[in-house]
Amino acid sequence: MTPLALIYDRNATRSHAILDMRLEGCRNYARRHGWQIADEWVDRGDDALSPERPRLMALLEIMRTQAPRRPVVCLVHTWDRLARDGDLRLALQQRVAEVGGYVATTFDESDERSHAALVNRSDG
């Protein structure tokens, strides 16, 4: 079944040129892999730096509804587009896994094989 790609990025600056390039890279990557693109979600400004990102949370809700029907991928340009901080990035990857999806980058990296470990991960 064709995966559904949900493109995510974050942008804390006013400049959109680099953001536009990253999003275009994600669109091209999804097309090359034959994935259907659902849409793009971008957290901006202070939301881009917060652990509770409104647009990412909206993306997760869409993933939750689509995961029972088909593979769902949160597609980012690089891992840093989730978070530069490793602990926060892992927590966000865990949220994606918990709703039934996985994260992939345009550099052919993916946490798809780590899905079970991410879902069962315990912080305490």
mmCIF file of C-alpha atoms in Angstrom:
data_model
loop_
_atom_site.group_PDB
_atom_site.id
_atom_site.type_symbol
_atom_site.label_atom_id
_atom_site.label_comp_id
_atom_site.label_asym_id
_atom_site.label_seq_id
_atom_site.Cartn_x
_atom_site.Cartn_y
_atom_site.Cartn_z
ATOM 1 C CA MET A 1 0.000 0.000 0.000
ATOM 2 C CA THR A 2 1.240 3.494 -0.836
ATOM 3 C CA PRO A 3 2.553 5.371 2.209
ATOM 4 C CA LEU A 4 1.009 8.694 3.115
ATOM 5 C CA ALA A 5 3.675 11.367 3.648
ATOM 6 C CA LEU A 6 2.948 14.163 6.100
ATOM 7 C CA ILE A 7 5.666 16.772 5.634
ATOM 8 C CA TYR A 8 6.842 18.606 8.743
ATOM 9 C CA ASP A 9 9.260 21.446 9.383
ATOM 10 C CA ARG A 10 9.809 24.232 11.852
ATOM 11 C CA ASN A 11 11.084 27.743 11.250
ATOM 12 C CA ALA A 12 11.927 30.156 14.046
ATOM 13 C CA THR A 13 13.250 32.940 11.799
ATOM 14 C CA ARG A 14 11.517 35.414 9.511
ATOM 15 C CA SER A 15 13.409 34.122 6.480
ATOM 16 C CA HIS A 16 11.468 31.639 4.392
ATOM 17 C CA ALA A 17 13.957 30.921 1.594
ATOM 18 C CA ILE A 18 15.692 28.015 3.331
ATOM 19 C CA LEU A 19 12.383 26.704 4.669
ATOM 20 C CA ASP A 20 10.971 26.709 1.134
ATOM 21 C CA MET A 21 14.011 24.765 -0.106
ATOM 22 C CA ARG A 22 13.631 22.146 2.648
ATOM 23 C CA LEU A 23 9.912 21.731 1.918
ATOM 24 C CA GLU A 24 10.582 21.372 -1.797
ATOM 25 C CA GLY A 25 13.213 18.743 -0.978
ATOM 26 C CA CYS A 26 10.621 16.817 1.023
ATOM 27 C CA ARG A 27 8.067 17.035 -1.776
ATOM 28 C CA ASN A 28 10.627 15.778 -4.310
ATOM 29 C CA TYR A 29 11.710 12.939 -2.008
ATOM 30 C CA ALA A 30 8.118 11.798 -1.481
ATOM 31 C CA ARG A 31 7.402 11.901 -5.221
ATOM 32 C CA ARG A 32 10.563 9.895 -6.028
ATOM 33 C CA HIS A 33 9.428 7.208 -3.596
ATOM 34 C CA GLY A 34 5.874 7.161 -4.936
ATOM 35 C CA TRP A 35 4.385 8.362 -1.649
ATOM 36 C CA GLN A 36 1.137 10.295 -1.565
ATOM 37 C CA ILE A 37 1.626 13.717 0.044
ATOM 38 C CA ALA A 38 -1.114 14.611 2.518
ATOM 39 C CA ASP A 39 0.000 18.170 3.233
ATOM 40 C CA GLU A 40 2.689 20.247 4.950
ATOM 41 C CA TRP A 41 2.746 21.335 8.595
ATOM 42 C CA VAL A 42 5.147 24.082 9.709
ATOM 43 C CA ASP A 43 5.565 25.433 13.221
ATOM 44 C CA ARG A 44 6.820 29.024 13.156
ATOM 45 C CA GLY A 45 8.385 31.484 15.557
ATOM 46 C CA ASP A 46 8.276 30.532 19.231
ATOM 47 C CA ASP A 47 6.173 27.456 18.413
ATOM 48 C CA ALA A 48 9.122 26.107 16.396
ATOM 49 C CA LEU A 49 11.254 26.053 19.540
ATOM 50 C CA SER A 50 8.663 24.695 21.949
ATOM 51 C CA PRO A 51 8.325 21.002 22.828
ATOM 52 C CA GLU A 52 4.549 21.383 22.398
ATOM 53 C CA ARG A 53 4.288 22.374 18.760
ATOM 54 C CA PRO A 54 0.727 23.064 17.586
ATOM 55 C CA ARG A 55 1.275 22.140 13.935
ATOM 56 C CA LEU A 56 3.160 18.950 14.805
ATOM 57 C CA MET A 57 0.374 17.971 17.202
ATOM 58 C CA ALA A 58 -2.166 18.524 14.379
ATOM 59 C CA LEU A 59 -0.029 16.343 12.081
ATOM 60 C CA LEU A 60 -0.024 13.594 14.733
ATOM 61 C CA GLU A 61 -3.825 13.608 14.864
ATOM 62 C CA ILE A 62 -4.004 13.089 11.104
ATOM 63 C CA MET A 63 -1.452 10.285 11.402
ATOM 64 C CA ARG A 64 -3.535 8.658 14.134
ATOM 65 C CA THR A 65 -6.611 8.566 11.897
ATOM 66 C CA GLN A 66 -4.746 7.323 8.816
ATOM 67 C CA ALA A 67 -2.398 4.741 10.393
ATOM 68 C CA PRO A 68 -5.037 1.977 10.600
ATOM 69 C CA ARG A 69 -5.579 2.329 6.831
ATOM 70 C CA ARG A 70 -2.049 2.647 5.431
ATOM 71 C CA PRO A 71 1.595 3.372 6.303
ATOM 72 C CA VAL A 72 2.057 6.968 7.495
ATOM 73 C CA VAL A 73 5.350 8.838 7.398
ATOM 74 C CA CYS A 74 6.311 12.092 9.079
ATOM 75 C CA LEU A 75 8.764 13.318 6.448
ATOM 76 C CA VAL A 76 11.393 15.858 7.513
ATOM 77 C CA HIS A 77 14.395 17.210 5.660
ATOM 78 C CA THR A 78 16.810 16.235 8.456
ATOM 79 C CA TRP A 79 16.507 14.984 12.038
ATOM 80 C CA ASP A 80 17.173 18.553 13.239
ATOM 81 C CA ARG A 81 13.842 19.623 11.765
ATOM 82 C CA LEU A 82 12.201 17.715 14.607
ATOM 83 C CA ALA A 83 14.640 19.040 17.215
ATOM 84 C CA ARG A 84 18.335 19.723 17.608
ATOM 85 C CA ASP A 85 18.212 18.424 21.173
ATOM 86 C CA GLY A 86 18.535 14.631 21.089
ATOM 87 C CA ASP A 87 16.226 13.960 24.044
ATOM 88 C CA LEU A 88 13.459 16.140 22.631
ATOM 89 C CA ARG A 89 13.882 14.610 19.178
ATOM 90 C CA LEU A 90 13.580 11.114 20.654
ATOM 91 C CA ALA A 91 10.444 12.143 22.578
ATOM 92 C CA LEU A 92 8.882 13.512 19.380
ATOM 93 C CA GLN A 93 9.829 10.361 17.465
ATOM 94 C CA GLN A 94 8.150 8.391 20.217
ATOM 95 C CA ARG A 95 4.950 10.422 19.776
ATOM 96 C CA VAL A 96 4.980 9.656 16.060
ATOM 97 C CA ALA A 97 5.463 5.945 16.773
ATOM 98 C CA GLU A 98 2.659 5.940 19.347
ATOM 99 C CA VAL A 99 0.140 7.129 16.745
ATOM 100 C CA GLY A 100 1.261 4.410 14.328
ATOM 101 C CA GLY A 101 3.717 6.264 12.107
ATOM 102 C CA TYR A 102 7.417 6.657 11.632
ATOM 103 C CA VAL A 103 9.810 9.486 10.817
ATOM 104 C CA ALA A 104 11.927 9.581 7.659
ATOM 105 C CA THR A 105 14.403 12.141 6.346
ATOM 106 C CA THR A 106 15.276 13.160 2.802
ATOM 107 C CA PHE A 107 18.706 11.621 3.440
ATOM 108 C CA ASP A 108 17.233 8.085 3.446
ATOM 109 C CA GLU A 109 17.204 7.821 7.237
ATOM 110 C CA SER A 110 14.227 6.344 9.048
ATOM 111 C CA ASP A 111 13.189 5.126 12.459
ATOM 112 C CA GLU A 112 10.712 2.647 10.928
ATOM 113 C CA ARG A 113 12.699 -0.367 12.164
ATOM 114 C CA SER A 114 12.799 1.128 15.671
ATOM 115 C CA HIS A 115 9.014 1.453 15.870
ATOM 116 C CA ALA A 116 8.485 -1.183 18.577
ATOM 117 C CA ALA A 117 11.336 0.152 20.691
ATOM 118 C CA LEU A 118 9.999 3.705 20.438
ATOM 119 C CA VAL A 119 6.467 2.663 21.414
ATOM 120 C CA ASN A 120 7.735 0.636 24.367
ATOM 121 C CA ARG A 121 10.315 3.225 25.471
ATOM 122 C CA SER A 122 10.085 4.208 29.110
ATOM 123 C CA ASP A 123 11.536 7.385 30.550
ATOM 124 C CA GLY A 124 11.229 6.238 34.128
#
